[in-house]
């Protein structure tokens, strides 16, 4: 595996290693492996690394030239044996979102088809960002891929499950947001009373399953 | 051992050393808008990395319920203790039942109140600083409301109002905050994609801090910039100081409470040593960007760290000599 990679400065204490500008499972897996390797074998001056779709930020208290050297060495040693050990999480969803009808109409589907298609694939957690604990998942079936809303909502409730293009995600806190809301999960995916507050990490896998209103109510953690 | 915030500033909260290590969960590092002023407030009163109260954009009033050693730093306020004007950047002993007023001035945005021993704050994921999106850390994970009472740890009392004899020199302050309109930055990931015209405008024209500015970012108004070609970016990491180009051609500089990732082109990054100066700019103020090389930025970073370390040593020595 010798993907083309580019190392550039984000600023004087962060470096970006990029494998392109794409949403791709294999490329993202390489980013996560690199993230794992750096955390397992941190170089002198390493602070933390942050994986995104096809790039990784490496925060440091060293110099760019030193960090670049370290990253070149790590990339050289990176091989398929370093693949991230992902865990699969099953996430219940009540498909009653405010935009469910819009998404169905957009693709000339029945409401239940949207739910079925959304539950049909195992998604990869590409990255966590935007809000504490917000997982960027994908890719969804192209029969339900739907562009963001033109005008974002000023308040999306916590637990809302949405679609934006080929991405799907869950709002961990209530916040403004422009994703098409198709349902909600009763799980608290970001729980500050837990020592490990974030249910997902980048590299994990997620499969949604449909629950009824009464099942939702009995599982509801909010 | 506590104070009552009888009148909080518009944005007032507990800040402390940044929360690093959790950005891969989308948890930003937060911390002070002006980390230089926050650090010096701590050093003046013999602290290292204790929690400090940050007050932004308007006047505050604080009722002090017992004898304390405090330090107020930053910009944009005049400090009065029981109506007596007290200079900023000085450690001060004050007696119980005093009223602290921080009256708004227009020379800056953020002021810092440190107390010897530190304010009692909630620790979350290894840091005392407030995280507003998770409502954790600091004082109940939120801004101060009227009549909130915050406690402090054991304090060496002073029994009378007295300005103590150590401070930071005017020259040291100038090095951080002057000239006030020049903000140094270095190229970032998408800098090369700016059009030649935009690159030139970026450093040759003024940008004005917009009123739509907060702890997450300062929006700027100025010449509308563009890239060589239209570019849709997938989300990628961002950091405080980064200057992003918005779809409408305007710029935003990310500040202490920024997100961990974003999707707009990163056209430059303000060097860490100039973030305090930028943070202190009020809406309406003009700034001019100056591009420097990575080598210069790294050098600035080291000398800034050394300056802080030296200030800490000298403040701590004088604090110790005075109180022991």
Short mmCIF file of C-alpha atoms in Angstrom, two decimals:
data_model
loop_
_atom_site.label_atom_id
_atom_site.label_comp_id
_atom_site.label_asym_id
_atom_site.label_seq_id
_atom_site.Cartn_x
_atom_site.Cartn_y
_atom_site.Cartn_z
CA UNK A 1 0.00 0.00 0.00
CA UNK A 2 1.77 3.14 -1.13
CA UNK A 3 -0.87 5.82 -1.36
CA UNK A 4 0.24 9.28 -2.42
CA UNK A 5 0.37 11.43 0.66
CA UNK A 6 1.12 15.07 1.28
CA UNK A 7 2.44 16.61 4.47
CA UNK A 8 1.79 20.32 4.99
CA UNK A 9 1.77 22.70 7.93
CA UNK A 10 -1.65 23.55 9.39
CA UNK A 11 0.14 26.06 11.61
CA UNK A 12 3.40 26.15 13.59
CA UNK A 13 2.22 23.46 16.01
CA UNK A 14 0.12 21.22 13.77
CA UNK A 15 0.86 19.23 10.64
CA UNK A 16 -1.66 17.80 8.18
CA UNK A 17 -1.07 14.55 6.39
CA UNK A 18 -3.48 14.20 3.51
CA UNK A 19 -4.39 11.27 1.26
CA UNK A 20 -6.57 13.37 -1.02
CA UNK A 21 -9.97 15.05 -0.83
CA UNK A 22 -12.35 12.10 -0.92
CA UNK A 23 -14.87 10.12 1.10
CA UNK A 24 -13.56 6.58 0.70
CA UNK A 25 -13.60 3.68 3.16
CA UNK A 26 -10.14 2.35 2.32
CA UNK A 27 -8.46 5.74 2.38
CA UNK A 28 -10.15 6.56 5.68
CA UNK A 29 -8.95 3.21 7.09
CA UNK A 30 -5.37 4.19 6.27
CA UNK A 31 -5.87 7.48 8.08
CA UNK A 32 -7.20 5.62 11.14
CA UNK A 33 -4.29 3.13 11.07
CA UNK A 34 -1.87 6.03 11.03
CA UNK A 35 -3.77 7.63 13.94
CA UNK A 36 -3.49 4.31 15.86
CA UNK A 37 0.22 3.94 15.12
CA UNK A 38 1.02 7.47 16.27
CA UNK A 39 -0.84 6.95 19.51
CA UNK A 40 0.81 3.58 20.13
CA UNK A 41 4.29 4.89 19.32
CA UNK A 42 4.18 8.64 19.93
CA UNK A 43 7.25 10.54 18.79
CA UNK A 44 8.97 13.09 21.00
CA UNK A 45 6.74 16.18 21.06
CA UNK A 46 3.54 14.43 19.89
CA UNK A 47 0.42 15.91 21.53
CA UNK A 48 -2.51 14.30 19.76
CA UNK A 49 -3.78 13.38 16.31
CA UNK A 50 -7.22 13.98 14.80
CA UNK A 51 -8.50 11.79 11.96
CA UNK A 52 -10.86 13.16 9.33
CA UNK A 53 -12.18 11.63 6.06
CA UNK A 54 -8.92 11.56 4.15
CA UNK A 55 -6.54 13.57 6.34
CA UNK A 56 -5.00 13.47 9.78
CA UNK A 57 -3.93 16.46 11.88
CA UNK A 58 -0.93 15.88 14.10
CA UNK A 59 -0.60 18.41 16.94
CA UNK A 60 2.89 18.72 18.36
CA UNK A 61 5.27 20.86 20.39
CA UNK A 62 8.20 20.23 18.07
CA UNK A 63 9.33 21.58 14.71
CA UNK A 64 7.70 20.92 11.34
CA UNK A 65 10.83 19.30 9.87
CA UNK A 66 11.12 16.91 12.82
CA UNK A 67 7.43 15.94 12.68
CA UNK A 68 7.53 15.49 8.91
CA UNK A 69 10.44 13.07 9.31
CA UNK A 70 8.57 11.09 11.92
CA UNK A 71 5.45 10.91 9.76
CA UNK A 72 7.47 9.79 6.72
CA UNK A 73 8.96 6.99 8.83
CA UNK A 74 5.54 5.98 10.20
CA UNK A 75 4.01 5.94 6.71
CA UNK A 76 6.85 3.74 5.49
CA UNK A 77 6.25 1.21 8.26
CA UNK A 78 2.46 1.28 7.89
CA UNK A 79 1.15 -1.93 6.32
CA UNK A 80 -2.10 -3.82 6.08
CA UNK A 81 -1.29 -5.70 9.30
CA UNK A 82 -1.87 -2.42 11.13
CA UNK A 83 -5.54 -2.39 10.13
CA UNK A 84 -7.72 -0.82 12.81
CA UNK A 85 -9.63 -3.33 14.95
CA UNK A 86 -13.06 -1.84 14.61
CA UNK A 87 -16.03 -2.60 16.82
CA UNK A 88 -19.53 -2.92 15.38
CA UNK A 89 -22.26 -1.02 17.19
CA UNK A 90 -25.97 -1.64 16.68
CA UNK A 91 -27.95 1.56 17.01
CA UNK A 92 -31.76 1.65 17.37
CA UNK A 93 -33.66 4.32 15.42
CA UNK A 94 -37.28 5.41 15.43
CA UNK A 95 -37.87 6.60 11.87
CA UNK A 96 -40.19 9.54 12.45
CA UNK A 97 -37.92 12.46 11.42
CA UNK A 98 -39.31 15.76 10.19
CA UNK A 99 -37.60 15.34 6.81
CA UNK A 100 -38.43 11.66 6.30
CA UNK A 101 -41.27 12.53 3.94
CA UNK A 102 -39.02 14.94 2.00
CA UNK A 103 -36.29 12.31 1.57
CA UNK A 104 -38.88 9.71 0.47
CA UNK A 105 -40.47 12.14 -1.97
CA UNK A 106 -37.09 13.25 -3.31
CA UNK A 107 -36.37 9.64 -4.34
CA UNK A 108 -39.98 8.55 -5.04
CA UNK A 109 -39.83 6.03 -2.22
CA UNK A 110 -42.28 5.00 0.47
CA UNK A 111 -41.42 6.18 4.03
CA UNK A 112 -40.67 2.62 5.13
CA UNK A 113 -38.26 2.15 2.20
CA UNK A 114 -36.12 5.00 3.48
CA UNK A 115 -35.90 3.29 6.87
CA UNK A 116 -35.18 -0.11 5.31
CA UNK A 117 -32.46 1.27 3.06
CA UNK A 118 -30.91 3.27 5.92
CA UNK A 119 -30.75 0.05 8.00
CA UNK A 120 -29.45 -2.08 5.12
CA UNK A 121 -25.75 -1.19 5.24
CA UNK A 122 -22.94 -1.31 7.76
CA UNK A 123 -21.50 2.19 7.96
CA UNK A 124 -18.00 3.25 8.82
CA UNK A 125 -17.37 5.97 11.41
CA UNK A 126 -15.15 8.12 9.19
CA UNK A 127 -14.52 10.78 11.81
CA UNK A 128 -15.92 12.61 14.84
CA UNK A 129 -16.25 16.36 14.51
CA UNK A 130 -18.54 19.41 14.32
CA UNK A 131 -19.83 18.81 17.90
CA UNK A 132 -18.42 16.73 20.77
CA UNK A 133 -19.24 13.14 19.76
CA UNK A 134 -20.86 13.81 16.33
CA UNK A 135 -20.07 10.74 14.14
CA UNK A 136 -19.76 11.16 10.38
CA UNK A 137 -21.00 7.83 8.96
CA UNK A 138 -21.26 6.53 5.43
CA UNK A 139 -21.75 5.95 2.76
CA UNK A 140 -25.52 5.60 2.52
CA UNK A 141 -27.25 3.84 -0.38
CA UNK A 142 -27.49 6.28 -3.30
CA UNK A 143 -31.27 5.73 -3.32
CA UNK A 144 -31.50 7.76 -0.06
CA UNK A 145 -28.51 10.12 -0.47
CA UNK A 146 -30.04 13.61 -0.19
CA UNK A 147 -28.46 17.08 -0.16
CA UNK A 148 -28.49 19.18 3.00
CA UNK A 149 -31.40 21.54 3.65
CA UNK A 150 -31.01 24.95 2.00
CA UNK A 151 -31.73 26.69 5.28
CA UNK A 152 -30.36 24.97 8.39
CA UNK A 153 -32.66 24.50 11.39
CA UNK A 154 -31.77 26.71 14.32
CA UNK A 155 -32.30 23.79 16.69
CA UNK A 156 -31.96 20.07 15.99
CA UNK A 157 -32.73 17.93 19.07
CA UNK A 158 -30.07 15.61 20.54
CA UNK A 159 -30.34 12.05 19.21
CA UNK A 160 -31.61 13.14 15.77
CA UNK A 161 -30.42 10.95 12.89
CA UNK A 162 -29.80 12.78 9.64
CA UNK A 163 -28.57 12.48 6.08
CA UNK A 164 -26.34 14.93 4.17
CA UNK A 165 -25.35 13.74 0.72
CA UNK A 166 -23.83 10.29 1.13
CA UNK A 167 -23.19 10.91 4.82
CA UNK A 168 -25.37 9.98 7.74
CA UNK A 169 -24.87 11.12 11.32
CA UNK A 170 -26.35 11.52 14.78
CA UNK A 171 -26.62 14.82 16.69
CA UNK A 172 -25.11 14.21 20.16
CA UNK A 173 -26.36 17.53 21.56
CA UNK A 174 -29.09 19.81 20.40
CA UNK A 175 -27.57 22.33 18.01
CA UNK A 176 -28.24 24.24 14.83
CA UNK A 177 -27.95 21.92 11.82
CA UNK A 178 -28.74 21.44 8.16
CA UNK A 179 -28.94 17.67 7.78
CA UNK A 180 -32.18 16.00 6.59
CA UNK A 181 -33.68 14.48 9.75
CA UNK A 182 -35.08 11.00 9.18
CA UNK A 183 -35.36 9.70 12.75
CA UNK A 184 -33.93 9.64 16.25
CA UNK A 185 -32.06 7.24 18.43
CA UNK A 186 -32.93 6.69 22.10
CA UNK A 187 -29.21 6.17 22.88
CA UNK A 188 -27.15 8.93 24.43
CA UNK A 189 -24.21 8.75 22.04
CA UNK A 190 -22.31 11.38 24.03
CA UNK A 191 -22.69 11.06 27.76
CA UNK A 192 -20.60 13.39 29.90
CA UNK A 193 -21.35 11.43 33.07
CA UNK A 194 -19.32 8.53 31.68
CA UNK A 195 -15.55 8.29 31.91
CA UNK A 196 -15.49 7.59 28.19
CA UNK A 197 -18.21 10.01 27.07
CA UNK A 198 -18.16 9.20 23.37
CA UNK A 199 -19.92 6.02 22.20
CA UNK A 200 -18.10 5.96 18.85
CA UNK A 201 -14.51 6.34 17.75
CA UNK A 202 -13.32 6.93 14.22
CA UNK A 203 -12.86 3.53 12.55
CA UNK A 204 -15.81 1.85 14.30
CA UNK A 205 -18.72 0.40 12.35
CA UNK A 206 -22.40 1.13 12.87
CA UNK A 207 -25.55 -0.72 11.85
CA UNK A 208 -28.91 0.91 12.45
CA UNK A 209 -32.05 -1.08 13.28
CA UNK A 210 -35.59 0.13 13.32
CA UNK A 211 -37.59 0.31 16.58
CA UNK A 212 -41.23 1.13 17.30
CA UNK A 213 -42.39 4.08 19.37
CA UNK A 214 -42.92 1.87 22.44
CA UNK A 215 -39.49 0.26 22.04
CA UNK A 216 -38.00 3.74 21.64
CA UNK A 217 -39.71 4.89 24.83
CA UNK A 218 -38.42 1.94 26.84
CA UNK A 219 -34.85 2.49 25.56
CA UNK A 220 -34.91 6.28 25.84
CA UNK A 221 -31.85 7.61 27.70
CA UNK A 222 -32.68 11.30 27.28
CA UNK B 1 -13.84 31.61 50.81
CA UNK B 2 -15.78 33.02 47.88
CA UNK B 3 -16.88 35.96 45.79
CA UNK B 4 -20.27 36.90 44.46
CA UNK B 5 -20.56 38.03 40.86
CA UNK B 6 -23.19 40.68 41.38
CA UNK B 7 -22.98 41.83 37.78
CA UNK B 8 -21.40 39.48 35.22
CA UNK B 9 -19.95 40.65 31.91
CA UNK B 10 -21.83 39.65 28.73
CA UNK B 11 -19.55 36.64 28.33
CA UNK B 12 -17.93 35.62 31.57
CA UNK B 13 -16.71 32.14 32.41
CA UNK B 14 -13.98 30.09 34.05
CA UNK B 15 -11.00 29.42 31.80
CA UNK B 16 -7.87 27.37 32.37
CA UNK B 17 -5.23 25.37 30.54
CA UNK B 18 -6.58 23.83 27.35
CA UNK B 19 -8.20 20.39 27.26
CA UNK B 20 -5.89 18.52 24.89
CA UNK B 21 -6.14 14.85 23.95
CA UNK B 22 -9.83 14.63 23.01
CA UNK B 23 -10.05 16.43 19.68
CA UNK B 24 -10.53 13.08 17.92
CA UNK B 25 -13.89 12.90 19.77
CA UNK B 26 -14.81 16.33 18.53
CA UNK B 27 -14.03 17.93 21.91
CA UNK B 28 -12.25 21.22 21.29
CA UNK B 29 -9.39 22.39 23.49
CA UNK B 30 -11.06 25.67 24.54
CA UNK B 31 -9.09 27.76 27.03
CA UNK B 32 -8.67 31.52 27.35
CA UNK B 33 -9.28 33.88 24.43
CA UNK B 34 -6.09 35.70 25.53
CA UNK B 35 -3.92 32.97 27.05
CA UNK B 36 -1.07 35.42 27.66
CA UNK B 37 -3.19 37.61 29.96
CA UNK B 38 -4.66 34.53 31.64
CA UNK B 39 -1.20 33.08 32.31
CA UNK B 40 0.22 36.36 33.64
CA UNK B 41 -2.80 36.83 35.95
CA UNK B 42 -1.93 33.47 37.49
CA UNK B 43 1.82 34.16 37.73
CA UNK B 44 1.31 37.54 39.45
CA UNK B 45 -0.52 35.87 42.36
CA UNK B 46 1.93 32.98 42.69
CA UNK B 47 -0.14 30.46 40.69
CA UNK B 48 0.83 28.28 37.77
CA UNK B 49 -2.12 26.82 35.84
CA UNK B 50 -5.06 27.51 38.13
CA UNK B 51 -8.56 28.39 36.92
CA UNK B 52 -9.10 32.10 36.14
CA UNK B 53 -12.27 34.14 35.56
CA UNK B 54 -12.50 35.58 32.04
CA UNK B 55 -14.74 38.61 31.44
CA UNK B 56 -15.56 39.90 27.99
CA UNK B 57 -17.12 42.89 26.25
CA UNK B 58 -18.82 44.73 29.15
CA UNK B 59 -18.49 45.89 32.76
CA UNK B 60 -18.58 43.55 35.76
CA UNK B 61 -19.11 43.92 39.49
CA UNK B 62 -17.85 41.45 42.02
CA UNK B 63 -18.40 41.39 45.75
CA UNK B 64 -15.44 39.95 47.65
CA UNK B 65 -16.47 38.14 50.80
CA UNK B 66 -13.04 37.77 52.43
CA UNK B 67 -9.43 38.96 52.31
CA UNK B 68 -7.78 37.94 49.04
CA UNK B 69 -4.70 38.34 46.87
CA UNK B 70 -5.88 38.93 43.32
CA UNK B 71 -4.48 39.91 39.95
CA UNK B 72 -6.45 41.47 37.09
CA UNK B 73 -4.90 41.44 33.62
CA UNK B 74 -6.00 41.75 30.01
CA UNK B 75 -7.51 44.73 28.27
CA UNK B 76 -10.73 46.66 27.90
CA UNK B 77 -11.48 47.46 31.54
CA UNK B 78 -10.59 49.90 34.28
CA UNK B 79 -10.31 48.21 37.69
CA UNK B 80 -11.72 49.87 40.78
CA UNK B 81 -11.68 48.47 44.28
CA UNK B 82 -14.17 50.38 46.45
CA UNK B 83 -14.02 53.17 43.86
CA UNK B 84 -10.24 53.45 44.04
CA UNK B 85 -8.59 53.04 40.62
CA UNK B 86 -6.09 50.16 40.61
CA UNK B 87 -3.77 49.47 37.68
CA UNK B 88 -4.12 46.20 35.75
CA UNK B 89 -1.24 43.69 35.57
CA UNK B 90 -0.48 44.10 39.29
CA UNK B 91 -1.04 41.75 42.24
CA UNK B 92 -3.29 43.41 44.82
CA UNK B 93 -4.30 42.47 48.35
CA UNK B 94 -7.89 43.36 49.13
CA UNK B 95 -9.86 43.13 52.33
CA UNK B 96 -13.16 41.40 52.85
CA UNK B 97 -16.42 43.10 51.89
CA UNK B 98 -14.76 45.03 49.06
CA UNK B 99 -16.54 45.77 45.81
CA UNK B 100 -14.58 45.17 42.63
CA UNK B 101 -15.72 47.05 39.56
CA UNK B 102 -14.35 46.37 36.11
CA UNK B 103 -15.57 49.26 34.02
CA UNK B 104 -15.64 48.82 30.26
CA UNK B 105 -13.05 50.69 28.21
CA UNK B 106 -12.63 50.46 24.46
CA UNK B 107 -8.98 49.40 24.28
CA UNK B 108 -9.68 45.68 24.33
CA UNK B 109 -12.17 42.86 24.79
CA UNK B 110 -11.12 40.43 27.53
CA UNK B 111 -10.00 40.78 31.17
CA UNK B 112 -8.84 38.10 33.59
CA UNK B 113 -9.26 37.79 37.35
CA UNK B 114 -6.95 35.37 39.14
CA UNK B 115 -6.83 34.67 42.85
CA UNK B 116 -3.94 33.18 44.78
CA UNK B 117 -4.66 29.43 45.04
CA UNK B 118 -7.13 29.54 42.14
CA UNK B 119 -10.90 29.43 41.76
CA UNK B 120 -12.68 26.19 42.57
CA UNK B 121 -13.71 24.76 39.20
CA UNK B 122 -15.05 21.49 37.84
CA UNK B 123 -12.45 19.30 36.16
CA UNK B 124 -13.56 17.43 33.03
CA UNK B 125 -11.26 15.28 30.93
CA UNK B 126 -8.16 16.67 32.56
CA UNK B 127 -8.93 20.38 32.28
CA UNK B 128 -10.72 23.01 34.37
CA UNK B 129 -11.67 25.15 31.39
CA UNK B 130 -15.35 25.51 30.41
CA UNK B 131 -16.65 23.55 27.42
CA UNK B 132 -19.92 25.21 26.41
CA UNK B 133 -21.04 22.61 23.85
CA UNK B 134 -20.79 19.76 26.37
CA UNK B 135 -21.78 22.02 29.31
CA UNK B 136 -18.84 20.69 31.33
CA UNK B 137 -15.83 22.06 33.19
CA UNK B 138 -15.31 25.47 34.76
CA UNK B 139 -18.28 26.85 36.70
CA UNK B 140 -21.13 24.37 36.07
CA UNK B 141 -20.14 24.20 32.40
CA UNK B 142 -21.65 27.61 31.67
CA UNK B 143 -21.23 31.37 31.71
CA UNK B 144 -21.75 33.26 34.96
CA UNK B 145 -25.20 34.53 35.81
CA UNK B 146 -26.06 37.39 38.14
CA UNK B 147 -25.31 36.58 41.79
CA UNK B 148 -23.40 33.36 41.13
CA UNK B 149 -21.02 32.58 43.98
CA UNK B 150 -17.67 31.00 43.17
CA UNK B 151 -15.28 29.72 45.83
CA UNK B 152 -11.51 29.92 45.86
CA UNK B 153 -8.90 27.74 47.45
CA UNK B 154 -6.86 28.70 50.52
CA UNK B 155 -5.64 32.26 50.07
CA UNK B 156 -2.84 34.14 51.83
CA UNK B 157 -4.77 37.09 53.09
CA UNK B 158 -3.69 40.69 52.88
CA UNK B 159 -6.12 42.41 55.31
CA UNK B 160 -5.87 45.74 53.51
CA UNK B 161 -6.03 47.22 50.03
CA UNK B 162 -2.49 47.27 48.77
CA UNK B 163 -0.86 47.14 45.36
CA UNK B 164 2.08 44.74 45.57
CA UNK B 165 5.40 45.78 44.07
CA UNK B 166 5.88 43.44 41.09
CA UNK B 167 4.43 43.61 37.60
CA UNK B 168 5.13 43.06 33.93
CA UNK B 169 7.06 45.77 32.10
CA UNK B 170 5.45 48.06 29.55
CA UNK B 171 7.98 46.77 27.05
CA UNK B 172 6.90 43.15 27.61
CA UNK B 173 3.26 44.15 27.12
CA UNK B 174 4.17 46.02 23.94
CA UNK B 175 5.87 42.95 22.54
CA UNK B 176 2.59 41.03 22.84
CA UNK B 177 0.00 43.69 21.99
CA UNK B 178 1.78 46.20 19.68
CA UNK B 179 1.45 47.33 17.00
CA UNK B 180 -2.17 46.49 17.60
CA UNK B 181 -3.33 46.23 14.00
CA UNK B 182 -0.59 43.93 12.66
CA UNK B 183 -1.44 40.23 12.88
CA UNK B 184 1.23 37.81 11.73
CA UNK B 185 0.22 34.59 10.07
CA UNK B 186 1.73 31.79 8.08
CA UNK B 187 0.51 29.80 5.10
CA UNK B 188 -1.82 26.87 5.76
CA UNK B 189 -3.09 23.91 3.74
CA UNK B 190 -5.10 25.72 1.05
CA UNK B 191 -3.14 29.00 0.88
CA UNK B 192 -1.66 28.14 -2.52
CA UNK B 193 -5.17 27.82 -3.98
CA UNK B 194 -5.99 31.52 -3.46
CA UNK B 195 -6.01 33.53 -6.67
CA UNK B 196 -2.99 35.80 -7.16
CA UNK B 197 -5.21 38.85 -6.72
CA UNK B 198 -6.60 37.44 -3.45
CA UNK B 199 -3.15 36.59 -2.12
CA UNK B 200 -2.08 40.14 -2.73
CA UNK B 201 -5.23 41.65 -1.17
CA UNK B 202 -4.91 39.40 1.88
CA UNK B 203 -1.80 41.21 3.09
CA UNK B 204 -2.25 44.63 1.45
CA UNK B 205 -5.72 45.59 2.69
CA UNK B 206 -7.35 46.06 6.08
CA UNK B 207 -9.91 43.64 7.44
CA UNK B 208 -12.46 44.76 10.03
CA UNK B 209 -13.60 42.60 12.97
CA UNK B 210 -17.33 42.09 12.46
CA UNK B 211 -19.92 42.32 15.25
CA UNK B 212 -20.77 38.66 14.52
CA UNK B 213 -17.80 37.50 16.54
CA UNK B 214 -17.66 35.26 19.57
CA UNK B 215 -15.47 32.74 21.41
CA UNK B 216 -15.73 30.36 18.42
CA UNK B 217 -14.57 32.75 15.74
CA UNK B 218 -14.13 36.36 14.64
CA UNK B 219 -15.74 37.14 11.31
CA UNK B 220 -13.94 39.70 9.20
CA UNK B 221 -15.15 42.09 6.59
CA UNK B 222 -12.86 43.30 3.85
CA UNK B 223 -12.12 42.55 0.23
CA UNK B 224 -13.96 39.45 -0.97
CA UNK B 225 -11.38 36.76 -1.75
CA UNK B 226 -11.55 33.81 -4.11
CA UNK B 227 -9.78 30.60 -4.99
CA UNK B 228 -8.29 29.84 -8.40
CA UNK B 229 -11.08 27.37 -8.95
CA UNK B 230 -14.18 26.24 -7.12
CA UNK B 231 -13.37 23.61 -4.52
CA UNK B 232 -15.60 21.33 -2.43
CA UNK B 233 -13.62 20.10 0.54
CA UNK B 234 -14.47 17.08 2.67
CA UNK B 235 -14.24 17.89 6.38
CA UNK B 236 -10.70 18.15 7.68
CA UNK B 237 -9.15 19.26 10.99
CA UNK B 238 -8.98 22.93 12.01
CA UNK B 239 -7.37 24.75 14.93
CA UNK B 240 -7.62 28.12 16.70
CA UNK B 241 -6.00 30.89 14.68
CA UNK B 242 -6.91 29.33 11.35
CA UNK B 243 -8.37 31.71 8.80
CA UNK B 244 -11.08 30.10 6.68
CA UNK B 245 -12.54 31.43 3.45
CA UNK B 246 -16.34 31.28 3.56
CA UNK B 247 -18.42 30.64 0.41
CA UNK B 248 -19.40 34.35 0.27
CA UNK B 249 -15.72 35.41 -0.04
CA UNK B 250 -15.41 36.65 3.55
CA UNK B 251 -12.93 35.38 6.11
CA UNK B 252 -13.37 33.99 9.59
CA UNK B 253 -10.56 33.46 12.08
CA UNK B 254 -11.19 30.55 14.38
CA UNK B 255 -10.83 31.33 18.07
CA UNK B 256 -10.50 29.37 21.35
CA UNK B 257 -13.88 27.56 21.22
CA UNK B 258 -13.69 26.58 17.54
CA UNK B 259 -14.81 23.21 16.19
CA UNK B 260 -12.23 20.46 15.72
CA UNK B 261 -12.99 19.96 12.01
CA UNK B 262 -14.37 22.07 9.22
CA UNK B 263 -15.03 22.14 5.51
CA UNK B 264 -13.90 25.61 4.38
CA UNK B 265 -10.50 26.32 2.81
CA UNK B 266 -7.80 27.21 5.35
CA UNK B 267 -6.10 30.15 3.67
CA UNK B 268 -3.72 31.12 6.49
CA UNK B 269 -3.14 30.65 10.20
CA UNK B 270 -2.49 33.35 12.78
CA UNK B 271 0.66 32.50 14.73
CA UNK B 272 0.05 31.52 18.31
CA UNK B 273 2.06 34.46 19.67
CA UNK B 274 -0.37 36.90 17.97
CA UNK B 275 -3.62 35.23 19.10
CA UNK B 276 -3.79 37.29 22.33
CA UNK B 277 -3.54 40.49 20.29
CA UNK B 278 -6.20 39.33 17.82
CA UNK B 279 -8.50 38.18 20.63
CA UNK B 280 -8.34 41.66 22.18
CA UNK B 281 -9.57 43.35 19.00
CA UNK B 282 -13.06 44.79 19.42
CA UNK B 283 -15.73 44.60 16.70
CA UNK B 284 -15.09 47.48 14.30
CA UNK B 285 -11.33 47.39 14.78
CA UNK B 286 -9.11 47.11 11.72
CA UNK B 287 -6.36 44.55 11.34
CA UNK B 288 -3.75 43.93 8.65
CA UNK B 289 -2.31 40.47 8.05
CA UNK B 290 1.39 39.94 7.56
CA UNK B 291 2.67 36.65 6.16
CA UNK B 292 5.81 35.29 7.80
CA UNK B 293 7.74 32.09 7.17
CA UNK B 294 7.35 28.88 9.13
CA UNK B 295 10.88 29.33 10.51
CA UNK B 296 10.00 32.79 11.85
CA UNK B 297 6.74 31.48 13.34
CA UNK B 298 8.53 28.61 15.07
CA UNK B 299 11.13 31.05 16.39
CA UNK B 300 8.39 33.39 17.65
CA UNK B 301 6.71 30.43 19.34
CA UNK B 302 9.86 29.52 21.23
CA UNK B 303 10.64 33.05 22.35
CA UNK B 304 7.01 33.49 23.45
CA UNK B 305 7.24 30.33 25.58
CA UNK B 306 10.53 31.54 27.03
CA UNK B 307 9.05 34.92 27.84
CA UNK B 308 6.19 33.26 29.72
CA UNK B 309 8.56 30.95 31.60
CA UNK B 310 10.74 33.90 32.60
CA UNK B 311 7.71 35.91 33.78
CA UNK B 312 6.56 32.97 35.85
CA UNK B 313 9.97 32.58 37.51
CA UNK B 314 10.28 36.22 38.42
CA UNK B 315 6.66 36.61 39.67
CA UNK B 316 6.90 33.47 41.78
CA UNK B 317 10.19 34.57 43.33
CA UNK B 318 8.78 37.96 44.28
CA UNK B 319 5.54 36.47 45.57
CA UNK B 320 7.52 34.09 47.78
CA UNK B 321 9.83 36.80 49.09
CA UNK B 322 6.88 39.04 49.93
CA UNK B 323 4.72 36.51 51.73
CA UNK B 324 7.29 34.34 53.49
#
